[in-house]
Structures are given as C-alpha cells and as structure tokens.
CSV table of C-alpha atoms in Angstrom, one decimal:
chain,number,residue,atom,x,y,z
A,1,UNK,CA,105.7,124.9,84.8
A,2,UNK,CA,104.5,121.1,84.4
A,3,UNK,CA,101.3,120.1,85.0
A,4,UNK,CA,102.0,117.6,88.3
A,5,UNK,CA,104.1,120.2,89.9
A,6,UNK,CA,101.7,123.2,89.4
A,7,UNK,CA,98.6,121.1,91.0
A,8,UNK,CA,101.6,119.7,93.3
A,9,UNK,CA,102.1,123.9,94.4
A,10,UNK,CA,98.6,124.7,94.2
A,11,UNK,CA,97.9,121.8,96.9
A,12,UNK,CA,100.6,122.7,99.0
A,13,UNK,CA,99.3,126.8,98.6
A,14,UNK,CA,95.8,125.5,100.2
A,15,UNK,CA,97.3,123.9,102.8
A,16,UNK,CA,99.2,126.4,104.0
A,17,UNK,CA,96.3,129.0,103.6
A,18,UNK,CA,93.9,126.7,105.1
A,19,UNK,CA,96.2,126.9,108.3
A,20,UNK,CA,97.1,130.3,108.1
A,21,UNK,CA,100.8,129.8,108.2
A,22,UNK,CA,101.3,132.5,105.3
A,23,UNK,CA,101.9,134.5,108.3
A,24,UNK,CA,105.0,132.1,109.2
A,25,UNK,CA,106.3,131.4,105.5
A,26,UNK,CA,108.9,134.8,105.7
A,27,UNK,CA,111.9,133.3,103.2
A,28,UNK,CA,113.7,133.6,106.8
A,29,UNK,CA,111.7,131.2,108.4
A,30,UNK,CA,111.4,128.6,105.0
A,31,UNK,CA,115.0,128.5,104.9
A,32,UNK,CA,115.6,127.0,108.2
A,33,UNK,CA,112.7,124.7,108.0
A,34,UNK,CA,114.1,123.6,104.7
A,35,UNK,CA,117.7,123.3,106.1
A,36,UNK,CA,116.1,120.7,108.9
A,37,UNK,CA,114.5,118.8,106.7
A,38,UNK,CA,117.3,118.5,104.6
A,39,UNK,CA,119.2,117.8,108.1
A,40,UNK,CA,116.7,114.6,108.8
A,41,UNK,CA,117.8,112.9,105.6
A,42,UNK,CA,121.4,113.6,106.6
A,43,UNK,CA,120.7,111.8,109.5
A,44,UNK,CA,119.3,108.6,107.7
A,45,UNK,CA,122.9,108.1,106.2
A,46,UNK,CA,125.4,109.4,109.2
A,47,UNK,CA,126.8,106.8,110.3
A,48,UNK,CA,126.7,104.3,106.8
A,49,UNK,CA,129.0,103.6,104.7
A,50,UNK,CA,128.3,105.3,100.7
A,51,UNK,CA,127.9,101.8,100.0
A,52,UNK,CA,125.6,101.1,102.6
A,53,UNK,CA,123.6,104.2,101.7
A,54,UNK,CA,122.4,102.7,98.1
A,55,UNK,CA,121.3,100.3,99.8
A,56,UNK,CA,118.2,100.7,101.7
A,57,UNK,CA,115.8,98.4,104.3
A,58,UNK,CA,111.3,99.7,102.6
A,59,UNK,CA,111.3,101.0,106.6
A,60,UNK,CA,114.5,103.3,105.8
A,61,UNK,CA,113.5,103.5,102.1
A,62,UNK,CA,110.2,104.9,103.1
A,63,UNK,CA,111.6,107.5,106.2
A,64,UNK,CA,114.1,108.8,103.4
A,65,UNK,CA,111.3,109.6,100.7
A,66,UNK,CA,109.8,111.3,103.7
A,67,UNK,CA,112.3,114.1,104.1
A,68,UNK,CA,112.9,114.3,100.9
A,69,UNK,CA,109.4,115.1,100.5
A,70,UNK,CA,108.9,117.7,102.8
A,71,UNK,CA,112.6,119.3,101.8
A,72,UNK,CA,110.4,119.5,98.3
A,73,UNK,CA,107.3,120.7,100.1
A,74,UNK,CA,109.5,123.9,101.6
A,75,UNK,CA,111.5,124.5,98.8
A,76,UNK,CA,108.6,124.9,96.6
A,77,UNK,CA,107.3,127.6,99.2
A,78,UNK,CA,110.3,129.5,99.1
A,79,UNK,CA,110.2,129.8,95.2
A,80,UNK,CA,106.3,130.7,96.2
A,81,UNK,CA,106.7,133.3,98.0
A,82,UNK,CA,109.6,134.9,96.2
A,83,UNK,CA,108.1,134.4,93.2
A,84,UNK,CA,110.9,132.3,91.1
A,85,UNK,CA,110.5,129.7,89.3
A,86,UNK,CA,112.3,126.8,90.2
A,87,UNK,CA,112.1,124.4,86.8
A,88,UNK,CA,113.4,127.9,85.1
A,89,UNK,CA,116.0,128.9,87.9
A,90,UNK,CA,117.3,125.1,87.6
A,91,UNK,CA,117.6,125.4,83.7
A,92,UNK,CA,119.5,128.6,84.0
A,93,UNK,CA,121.9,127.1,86.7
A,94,UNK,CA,123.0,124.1,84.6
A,95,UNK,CA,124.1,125.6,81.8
A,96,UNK,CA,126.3,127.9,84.4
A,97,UNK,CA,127.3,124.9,86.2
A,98,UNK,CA,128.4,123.6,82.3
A,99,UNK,CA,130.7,126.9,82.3
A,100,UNK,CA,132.2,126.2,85.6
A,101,UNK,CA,132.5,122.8,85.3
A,102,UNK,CA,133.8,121.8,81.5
A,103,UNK,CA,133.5,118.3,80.9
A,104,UNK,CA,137.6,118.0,79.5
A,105,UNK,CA,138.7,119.3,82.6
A,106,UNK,CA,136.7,117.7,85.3
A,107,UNK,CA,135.4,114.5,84.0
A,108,UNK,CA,136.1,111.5,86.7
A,109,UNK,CA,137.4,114.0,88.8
A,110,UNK,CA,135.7,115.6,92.2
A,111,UNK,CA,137.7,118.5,92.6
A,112,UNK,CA,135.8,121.3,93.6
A,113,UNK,CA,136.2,123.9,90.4
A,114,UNK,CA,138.1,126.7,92.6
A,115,UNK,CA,140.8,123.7,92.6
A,116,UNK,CA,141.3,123.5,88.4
B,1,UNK,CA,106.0,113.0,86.4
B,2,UNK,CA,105.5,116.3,84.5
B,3,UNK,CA,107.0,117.4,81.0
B,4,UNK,CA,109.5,120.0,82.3
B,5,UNK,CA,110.3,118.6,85.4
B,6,UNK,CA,111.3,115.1,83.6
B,7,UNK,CA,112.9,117.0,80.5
B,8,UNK,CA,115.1,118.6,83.4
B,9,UNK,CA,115.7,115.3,85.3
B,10,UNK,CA,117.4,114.0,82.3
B,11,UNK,CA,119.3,117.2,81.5
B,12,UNK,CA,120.9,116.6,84.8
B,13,UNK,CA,121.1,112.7,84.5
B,14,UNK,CA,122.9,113.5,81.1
B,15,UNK,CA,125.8,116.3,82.8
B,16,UNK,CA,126.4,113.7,85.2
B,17,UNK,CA,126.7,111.6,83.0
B,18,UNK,CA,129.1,113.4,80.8
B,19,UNK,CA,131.4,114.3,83.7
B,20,UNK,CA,131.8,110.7,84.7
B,21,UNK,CA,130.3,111.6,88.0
B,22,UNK,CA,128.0,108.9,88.9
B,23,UNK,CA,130.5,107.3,91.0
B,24,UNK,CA,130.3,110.1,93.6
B,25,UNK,CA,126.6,110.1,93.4
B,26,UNK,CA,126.1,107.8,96.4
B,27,UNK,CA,123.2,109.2,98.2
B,28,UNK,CA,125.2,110.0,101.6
B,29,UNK,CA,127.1,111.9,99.4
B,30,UNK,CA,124.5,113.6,97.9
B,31,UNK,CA,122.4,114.5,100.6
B,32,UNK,CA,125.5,116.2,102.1
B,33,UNK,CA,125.9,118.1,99.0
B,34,UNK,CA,122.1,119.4,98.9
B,35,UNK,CA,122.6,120.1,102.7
B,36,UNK,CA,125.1,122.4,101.8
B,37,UNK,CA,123.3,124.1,98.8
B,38,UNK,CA,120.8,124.4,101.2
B,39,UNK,CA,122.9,126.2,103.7
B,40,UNK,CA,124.2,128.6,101.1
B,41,UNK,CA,120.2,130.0,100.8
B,42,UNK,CA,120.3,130.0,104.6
B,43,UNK,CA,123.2,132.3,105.0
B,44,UNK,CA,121.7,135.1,102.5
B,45,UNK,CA,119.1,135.5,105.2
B,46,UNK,CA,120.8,134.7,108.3
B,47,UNK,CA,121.2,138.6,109.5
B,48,UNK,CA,118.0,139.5,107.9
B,49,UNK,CA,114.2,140.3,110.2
B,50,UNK,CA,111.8,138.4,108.8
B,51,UNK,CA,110.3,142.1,106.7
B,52,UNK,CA,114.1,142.2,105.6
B,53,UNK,CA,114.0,138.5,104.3
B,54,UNK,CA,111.0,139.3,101.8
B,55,UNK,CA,112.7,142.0,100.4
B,56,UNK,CA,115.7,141.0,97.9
B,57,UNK,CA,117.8,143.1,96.1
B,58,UNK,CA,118.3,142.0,91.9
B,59,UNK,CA,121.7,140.6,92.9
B,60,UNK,CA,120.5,138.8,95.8
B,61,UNK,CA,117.7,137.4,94.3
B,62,UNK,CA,119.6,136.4,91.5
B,63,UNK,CA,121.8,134.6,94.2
B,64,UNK,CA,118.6,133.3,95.5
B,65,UNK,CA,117.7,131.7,92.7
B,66,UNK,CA,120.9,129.9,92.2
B,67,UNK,CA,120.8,128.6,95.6
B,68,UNK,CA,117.4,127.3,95.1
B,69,UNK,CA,118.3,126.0,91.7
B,70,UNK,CA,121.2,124.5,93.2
B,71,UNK,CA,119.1,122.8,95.6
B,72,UNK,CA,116.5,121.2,93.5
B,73,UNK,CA,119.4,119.7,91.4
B,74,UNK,CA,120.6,117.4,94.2
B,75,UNK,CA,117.3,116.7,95.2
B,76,UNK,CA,116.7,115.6,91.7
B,77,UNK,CA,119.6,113.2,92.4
B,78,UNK,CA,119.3,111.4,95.4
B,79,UNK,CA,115.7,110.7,94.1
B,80,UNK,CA,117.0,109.5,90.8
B,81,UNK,CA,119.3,107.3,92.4
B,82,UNK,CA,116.7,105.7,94.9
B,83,UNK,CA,114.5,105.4,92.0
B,84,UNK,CA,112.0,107.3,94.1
B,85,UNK,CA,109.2,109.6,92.5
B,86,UNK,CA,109.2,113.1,94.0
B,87,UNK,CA,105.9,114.1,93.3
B,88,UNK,CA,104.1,111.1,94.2
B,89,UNK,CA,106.5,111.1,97.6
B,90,UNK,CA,105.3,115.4,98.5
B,91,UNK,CA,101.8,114.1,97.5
B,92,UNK,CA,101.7,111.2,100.1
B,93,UNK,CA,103.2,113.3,102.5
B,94,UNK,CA,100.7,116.4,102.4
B,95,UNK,CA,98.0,113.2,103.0
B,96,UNK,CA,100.1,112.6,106.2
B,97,UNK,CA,101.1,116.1,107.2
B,98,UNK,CA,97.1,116.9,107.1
B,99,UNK,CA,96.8,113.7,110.0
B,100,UNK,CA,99.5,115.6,111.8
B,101,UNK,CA,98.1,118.5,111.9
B,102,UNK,CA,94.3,119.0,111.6
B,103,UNK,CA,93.0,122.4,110.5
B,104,UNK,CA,90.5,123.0,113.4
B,105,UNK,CA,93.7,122.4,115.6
B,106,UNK,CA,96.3,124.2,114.4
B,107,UNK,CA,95.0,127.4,112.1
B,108,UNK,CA,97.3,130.2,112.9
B,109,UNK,CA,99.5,128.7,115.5
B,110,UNK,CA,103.0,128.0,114.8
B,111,UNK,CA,103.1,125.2,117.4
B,112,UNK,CA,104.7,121.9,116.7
B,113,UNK,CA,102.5,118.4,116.2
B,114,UNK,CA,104.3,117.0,119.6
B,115,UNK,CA,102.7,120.2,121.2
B,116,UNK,CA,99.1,119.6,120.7
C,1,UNK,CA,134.3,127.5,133.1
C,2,UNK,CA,138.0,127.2,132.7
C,3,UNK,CA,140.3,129.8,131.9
C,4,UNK,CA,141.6,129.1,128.3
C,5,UNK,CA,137.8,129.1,127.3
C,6,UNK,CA,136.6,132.0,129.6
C,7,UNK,CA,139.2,133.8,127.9
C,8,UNK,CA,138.1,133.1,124.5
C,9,UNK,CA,134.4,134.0,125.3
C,10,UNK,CA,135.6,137.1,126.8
C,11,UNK,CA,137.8,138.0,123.4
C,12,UNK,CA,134.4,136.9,120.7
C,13,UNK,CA,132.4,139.4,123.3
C,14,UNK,CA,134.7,142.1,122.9
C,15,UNK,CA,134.7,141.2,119.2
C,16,UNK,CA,131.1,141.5,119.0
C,17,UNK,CA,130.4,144.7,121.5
C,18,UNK,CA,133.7,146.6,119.3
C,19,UNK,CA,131.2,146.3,116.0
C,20,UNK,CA,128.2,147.1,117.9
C,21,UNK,CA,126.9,143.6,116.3
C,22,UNK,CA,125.2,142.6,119.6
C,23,UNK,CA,121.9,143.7,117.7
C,24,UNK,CA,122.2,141.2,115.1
C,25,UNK,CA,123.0,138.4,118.0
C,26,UNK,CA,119.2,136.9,118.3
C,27,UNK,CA,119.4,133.0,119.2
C,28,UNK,CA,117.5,132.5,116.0
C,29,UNK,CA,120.2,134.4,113.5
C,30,UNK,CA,123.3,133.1,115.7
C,31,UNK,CA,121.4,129.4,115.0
C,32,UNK,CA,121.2,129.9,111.2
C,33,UNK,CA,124.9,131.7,111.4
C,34,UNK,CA,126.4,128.2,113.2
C,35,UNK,CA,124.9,125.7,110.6
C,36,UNK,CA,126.2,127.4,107.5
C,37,UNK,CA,130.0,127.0,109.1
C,38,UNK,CA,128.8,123.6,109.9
C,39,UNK,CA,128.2,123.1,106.4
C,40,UNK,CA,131.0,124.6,105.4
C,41,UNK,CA,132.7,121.9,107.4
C,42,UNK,CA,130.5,119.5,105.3
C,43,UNK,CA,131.0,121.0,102.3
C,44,UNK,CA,134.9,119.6,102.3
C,45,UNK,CA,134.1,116.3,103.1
C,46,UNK,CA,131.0,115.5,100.9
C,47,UNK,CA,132.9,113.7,97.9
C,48,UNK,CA,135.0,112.1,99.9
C,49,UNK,CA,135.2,108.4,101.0
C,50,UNK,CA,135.6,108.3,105.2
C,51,UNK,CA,139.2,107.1,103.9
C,52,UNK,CA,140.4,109.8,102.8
C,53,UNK,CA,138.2,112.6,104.9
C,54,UNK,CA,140.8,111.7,107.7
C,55,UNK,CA,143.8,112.7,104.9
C,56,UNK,CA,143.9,116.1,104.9
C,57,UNK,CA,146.8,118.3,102.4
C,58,UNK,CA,147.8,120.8,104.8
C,59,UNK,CA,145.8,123.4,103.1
C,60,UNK,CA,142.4,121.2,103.3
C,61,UNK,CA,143.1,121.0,107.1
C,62,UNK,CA,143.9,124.6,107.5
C,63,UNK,CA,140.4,125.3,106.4
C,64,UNK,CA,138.7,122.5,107.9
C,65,UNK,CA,139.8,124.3,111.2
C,66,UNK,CA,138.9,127.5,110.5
C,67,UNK,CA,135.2,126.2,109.8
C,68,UNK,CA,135.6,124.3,113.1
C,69,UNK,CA,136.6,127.5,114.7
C,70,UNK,CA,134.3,129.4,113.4
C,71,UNK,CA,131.3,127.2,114.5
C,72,UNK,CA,132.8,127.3,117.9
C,73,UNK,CA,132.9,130.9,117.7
C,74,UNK,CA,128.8,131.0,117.1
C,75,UNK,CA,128.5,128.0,119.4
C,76,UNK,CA,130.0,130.3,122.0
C,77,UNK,CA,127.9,133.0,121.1
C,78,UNK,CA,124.4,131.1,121.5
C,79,UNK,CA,125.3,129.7,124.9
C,80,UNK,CA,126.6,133.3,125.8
C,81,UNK,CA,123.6,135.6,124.7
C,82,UNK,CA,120.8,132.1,126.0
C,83,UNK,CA,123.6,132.0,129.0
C,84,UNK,CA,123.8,128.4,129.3
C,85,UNK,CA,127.1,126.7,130.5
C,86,UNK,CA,128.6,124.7,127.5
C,87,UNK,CA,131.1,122.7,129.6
C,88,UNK,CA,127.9,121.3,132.5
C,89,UNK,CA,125.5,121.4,129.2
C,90,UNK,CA,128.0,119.0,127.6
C,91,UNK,CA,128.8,117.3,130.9
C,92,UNK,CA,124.8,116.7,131.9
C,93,UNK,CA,124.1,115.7,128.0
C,94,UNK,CA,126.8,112.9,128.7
C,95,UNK,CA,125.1,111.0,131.2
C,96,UNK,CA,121.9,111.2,129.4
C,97,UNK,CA,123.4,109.9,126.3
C,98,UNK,CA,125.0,106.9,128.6
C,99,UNK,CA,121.5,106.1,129.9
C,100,UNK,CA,120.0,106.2,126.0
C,101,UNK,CA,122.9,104.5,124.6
C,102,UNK,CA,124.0,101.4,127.6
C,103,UNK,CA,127.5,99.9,126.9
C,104,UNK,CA,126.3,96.2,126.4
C,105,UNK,CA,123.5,97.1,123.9
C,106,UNK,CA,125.2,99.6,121.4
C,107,UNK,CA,128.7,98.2,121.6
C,108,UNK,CA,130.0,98.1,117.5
C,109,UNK,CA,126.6,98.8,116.4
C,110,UNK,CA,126.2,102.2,114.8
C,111,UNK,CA,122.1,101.7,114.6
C,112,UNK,CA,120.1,104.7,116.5
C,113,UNK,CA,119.0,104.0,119.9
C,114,UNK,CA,115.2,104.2,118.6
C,115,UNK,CA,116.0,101.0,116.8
C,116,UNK,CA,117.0,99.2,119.8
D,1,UNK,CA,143.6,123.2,126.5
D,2,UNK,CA,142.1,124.3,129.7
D,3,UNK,CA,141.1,122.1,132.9
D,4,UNK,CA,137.4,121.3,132.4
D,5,UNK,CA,137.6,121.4,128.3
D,6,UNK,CA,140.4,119.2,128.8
D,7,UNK,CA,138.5,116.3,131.1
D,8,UNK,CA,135.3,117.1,128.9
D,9,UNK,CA,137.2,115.9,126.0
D,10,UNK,CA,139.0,112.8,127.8
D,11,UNK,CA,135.1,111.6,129.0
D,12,UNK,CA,133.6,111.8,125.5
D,13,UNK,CA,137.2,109.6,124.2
D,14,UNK,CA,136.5,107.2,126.9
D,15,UNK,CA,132.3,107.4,126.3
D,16,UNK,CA,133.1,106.2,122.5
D,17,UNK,CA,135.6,103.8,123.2
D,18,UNK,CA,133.7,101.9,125.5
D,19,UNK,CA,131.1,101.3,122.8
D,20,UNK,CA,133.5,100.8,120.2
D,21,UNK,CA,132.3,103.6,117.9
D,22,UNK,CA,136.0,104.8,116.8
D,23,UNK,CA,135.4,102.9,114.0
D,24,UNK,CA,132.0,105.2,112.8
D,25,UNK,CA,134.3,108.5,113.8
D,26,UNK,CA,135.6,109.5,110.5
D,27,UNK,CA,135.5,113.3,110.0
D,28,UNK,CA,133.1,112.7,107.3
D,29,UNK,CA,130.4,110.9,109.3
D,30,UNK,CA,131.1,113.4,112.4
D,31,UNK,CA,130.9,116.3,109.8
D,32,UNK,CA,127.6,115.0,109.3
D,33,UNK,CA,126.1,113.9,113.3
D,34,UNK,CA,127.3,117.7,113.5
D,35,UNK,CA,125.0,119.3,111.6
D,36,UNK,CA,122.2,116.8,112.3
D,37,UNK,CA,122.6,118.2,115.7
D,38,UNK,CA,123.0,122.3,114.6
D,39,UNK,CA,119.5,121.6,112.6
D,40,UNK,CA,117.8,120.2,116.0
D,41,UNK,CA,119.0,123.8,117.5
D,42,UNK,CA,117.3,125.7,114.1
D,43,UNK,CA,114.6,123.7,114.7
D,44,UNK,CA,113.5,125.2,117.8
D,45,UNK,CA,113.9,128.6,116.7
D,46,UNK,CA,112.4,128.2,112.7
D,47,UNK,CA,109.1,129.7,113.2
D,48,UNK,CA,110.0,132.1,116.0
D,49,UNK,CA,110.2,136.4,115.8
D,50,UNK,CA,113.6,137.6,116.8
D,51,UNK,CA,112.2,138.8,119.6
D,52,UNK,CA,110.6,135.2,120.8
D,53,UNK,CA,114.2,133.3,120.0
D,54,UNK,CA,115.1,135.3,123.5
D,55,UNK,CA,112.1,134.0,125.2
D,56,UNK,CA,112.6,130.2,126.3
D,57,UNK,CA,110.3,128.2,128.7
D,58,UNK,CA,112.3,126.4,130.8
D,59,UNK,CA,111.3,123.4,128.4
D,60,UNK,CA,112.4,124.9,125.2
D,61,UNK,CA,115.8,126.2,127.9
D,62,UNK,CA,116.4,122.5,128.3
D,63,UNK,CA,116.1,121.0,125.2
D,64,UNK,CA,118.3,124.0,123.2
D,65,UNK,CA,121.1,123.2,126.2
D,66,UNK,CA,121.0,119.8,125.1
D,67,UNK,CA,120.9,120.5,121.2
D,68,UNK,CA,123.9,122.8,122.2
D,69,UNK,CA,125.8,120.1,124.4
D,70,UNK,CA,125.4,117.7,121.2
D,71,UNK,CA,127.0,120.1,118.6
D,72,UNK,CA,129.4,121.0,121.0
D,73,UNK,CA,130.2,116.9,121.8
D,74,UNK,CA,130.9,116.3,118.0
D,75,UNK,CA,132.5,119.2,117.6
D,76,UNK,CA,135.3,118.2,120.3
D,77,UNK,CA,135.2,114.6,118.1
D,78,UNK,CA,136.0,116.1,114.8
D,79,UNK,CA,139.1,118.0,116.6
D,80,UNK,CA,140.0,115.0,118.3
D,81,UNK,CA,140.4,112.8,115.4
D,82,UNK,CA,142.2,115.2,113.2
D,83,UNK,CA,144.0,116.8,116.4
D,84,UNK,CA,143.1,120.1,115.9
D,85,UNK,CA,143.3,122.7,119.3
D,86,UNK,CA,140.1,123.9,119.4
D,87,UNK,CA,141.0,126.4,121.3
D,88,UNK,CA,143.7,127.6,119.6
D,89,UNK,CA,141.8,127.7,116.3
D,90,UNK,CA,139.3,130.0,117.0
D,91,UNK,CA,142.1,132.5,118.8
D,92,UNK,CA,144.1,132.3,115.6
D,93,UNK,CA,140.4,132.5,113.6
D,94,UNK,CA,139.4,135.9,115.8
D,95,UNK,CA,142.4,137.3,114.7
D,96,UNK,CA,141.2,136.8,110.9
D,97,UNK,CA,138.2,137.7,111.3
D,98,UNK,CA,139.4,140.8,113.0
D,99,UNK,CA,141.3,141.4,109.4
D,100,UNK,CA,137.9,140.8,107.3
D,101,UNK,CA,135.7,142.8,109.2
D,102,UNK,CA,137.6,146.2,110.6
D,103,UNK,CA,135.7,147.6,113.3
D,104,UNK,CA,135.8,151.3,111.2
D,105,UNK,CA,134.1,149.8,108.4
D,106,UNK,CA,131.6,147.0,109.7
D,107,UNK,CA,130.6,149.0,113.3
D,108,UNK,CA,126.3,148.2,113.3
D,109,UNK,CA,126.2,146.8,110.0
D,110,UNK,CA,125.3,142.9,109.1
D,111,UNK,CA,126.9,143.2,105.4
D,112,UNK,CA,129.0,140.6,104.1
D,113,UNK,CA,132.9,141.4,104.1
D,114,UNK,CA,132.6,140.7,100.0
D,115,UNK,CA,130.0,143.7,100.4
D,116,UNK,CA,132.5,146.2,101.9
C-alpha cells in the first residue's frame, strides 16, 4: 500500500493502542461506528436539493470533510483488523463492477444492473 | 496523495467516466450510495457476538472485502467531487479526535467525549 | 397501544418465539438489523431526483413497502424486547420537537434547529 | 389503521404543515432523515457487549425512546406521502417472511435464508 496511507494506518494503529480501544475494535463494533459516521454526512445533505449539495458554505464544507474523515478513519480499522487490504480489495472490485456493469449497456443510464 | 491510492482514484474517475455517470454523482447522491455499501458490511455481522464477528469464513470474507471495497469507492467519490483530500482531511481529524479525547482520560474506556 | 398494532406486535412475537430467535434479539443486533432495511429503503431512492422518488412503477413501490415493513417489524422488536411504548415515545418526542423547532422560526426553512 | 396510530399520524401531518415542510417531504429526503435517525439508535449501542445493550440507565432509556420515536415519526412520513398502510404491510411482509424462513428449517439458527 502507498506511502501516505500506510503512515496514515500506522498513526491511526497508535492511537487506538495508546487508548486501549483494541479491546472495542471487534469488526461488529467498527461496522456500526462506521455506518454512523457515514449517517452524519447523510445528514449534511437531507434536506438539499442534489444541486444544493455541490454546492457547499467552508462551515458545511469543513463538517462534511469531517465525517468523511472519520468514515475513512473506521474503515481503515476494519480492513486492520481483518487483515485486507483495501487499495487491493478496491482493485479487485472494479474490474467486477466492469463485468456487472458494461459500458454499452449501462452508459447514461442509472438502472441498477439486476434491471438490464 | 499516495501512488496507489491516486492511481486508483483515477481508475474510478475514468469508469465513471466511461459510463456517463457523472451526472448522478451529486454528492447527496453519493453519500446515500456509500451509506448503503456501508450497510451491506453491517448486515454480514448483524447476528454475529463480537468473538463470532472476528471469525470469517473464505466466502464471507471474500464478501467482506467487497463491501469494504465497495465502500472506499464512493468515498473516493464524494471526495473527488468536493475536491477534498482524504488523507490530509483523516490527518486533521486524528489532531482533533486526540483534543477530544486525551489519553490519561479515556485509556480503556469506551465512554463517549460528551461523557467525561 | 391500539389494537391493529397490539395485534401485529403480538404476531412478530410469535414469529420470533416459533424460531426460537429471541436469543439473537439483543437491542444492539436488532439496531444493526433495522438500519440495513433502512438502507434498503435508501438504496431505491439514491439515484433518483426527489421528482421522481415520489413516482413509483408498481413493482418499485411494492418493494419500497416491504423495506418499510420490514423496518417497522425491527422497530417493533427494539421497543418490544427495551419495552418502551412506541405510540407515547412518538407522542412525547412530538412536543419536544415543537419546542426545538417553534412555528414562526422554522416556517419554509429546511436549516437544522442548531443553526437557528 | 388503528385509534392512536391513526391520530399519531394526523399530529405529525398537521406538525409539518404548520411549518410548511411538505415541500422537503420527498421519499428521498425522508429515506434519508430515516436513517440519520436509525444511526443515532446504533450509536448508542456501537461499543456495547450484547449483554450491556440490555442494560440502560435511565439516561441512555430516554435518549434510545427518543431515537426510536424519531425513526418511527419518519417512518409514518414516508408511508404517508406514498400512502402506504403501514400496518398492513408488515401483516402482508410477516406472511413472507414466514415463506423465507420455515420454522423447521431456521428454529435457533441466525443463517441467512440464501444460506438454507
């Protein structure tokens, strides 16, 4: 993995130790704290319209790179403690979502692919 | 940011590209999609103890994997289309996070911040 | 609690007890197990525009309210197993909301009551 | 619909109108205030045992009621606007479920039906 994300994971590891939360990281537990994080940037763009959503006040602009830092913060623990790596696991996912997803049959179009 | 996590960001940039899906890329639209992604992890462990939750089968790590992948993907969108650097964002927040919660206070506790 | 939804609750108990899944029923897995329908629920709207999320085919809005059932269903279960009353939960959450949300400050305005 | 779902549902109509919100009530946006609010309930149980998701305080007892009673408020919203019975659908959803998960097969197990 790239050099910024490995000293990225390897700052993130240290914290963690340094608090002794290994004892709270179970893949159970990361999951759900992932999924509220990922909840709290949700929550940024409820209630806008998609236009409104590009377009963002530095307050809003700054809350938003918030959670989507710590949704990074967890999900990097999760492929921690499970061992996977995620730069690999992304690779390999692309090139199925290529398969599923052909580019004659789905281009301008936002079908989900059970629908083709 | 990093080799292989910028050689990925534009492998996805580019199937997005291809599929003409830019136009659904707003980023309420995204982070709905990643929310989702990041259900899909949370249901593989919703029946699972915490022990259980560690322990993955080939299959369901595989499925893991995807879900993780899957994940990272849309994160890797919403923060290419706020033009907002990931790694820079998860390294700003661990500065904060460490304010939040101060080693002497919190090691071993699984407390919230608004707690202490 | 009135009838109709007494009824129900009674049925999803017997539905539970009959498969012996009362073990599984924690607060904590019934939480994870009501935001993956919830995302389900997301999960058909997230490419659409908020035009056409209120145009369902009739097969899009038979599945949209089987995911709306089915998050009732766990929604049932959590009040059951913490046995809290949904219907006075809702009711009491009402009047708070009023109080955080006043008439003459929020009318038309979709920003969060923090921002007032 | 019974008595006190019914005049639930009739108070929340009349709570939004009054502020004019109809307008921010597409099943899109509601889709997404719901799982905002399921991820406040996750939240509270994340880094809790089984075991201690059981166990509230009367603090943490309040605040899940109202994290309930708010996922339970947009719920009734996203049925209103698409007129969906509530009720109804999850009588018609038990019956299904019934059909994926036969009590002979599934009786003290957590597998997935695709597992069976």
């Amino acid at each position: 993995m790239a050099d910024s994300l490995q000293e990225l994971r390897t700052k993130i590891n240290g914290f963690v130790t340094a608090r002794d939360w290994d004892q709270f990281h179970s893949p159970k537990n990361l999951a759900m704290a992932m999924i509220v994080e990922a909840a709290e940037l949700v929550e940024h763009f409820q209630w806008d319209t998609l236009e409104e959503s590009h377009e963002l006040t530095p307050e809003k602009r700054e809350a938003v790179s918030h959670e989507l830092a710590d949704t990074f913060v967890y999900l990097l623990r999760i492929a921690e403690v499970l061992d996977i790596d995620l730069i690999e696991a992304a690779n390999q996912k692309i090139v199925l979502n290529g398969q599923k997803y052909p580019v004659d049959k789905v281009k301008g179009s936002n079908k989900k692919y059970t629908e083709y």
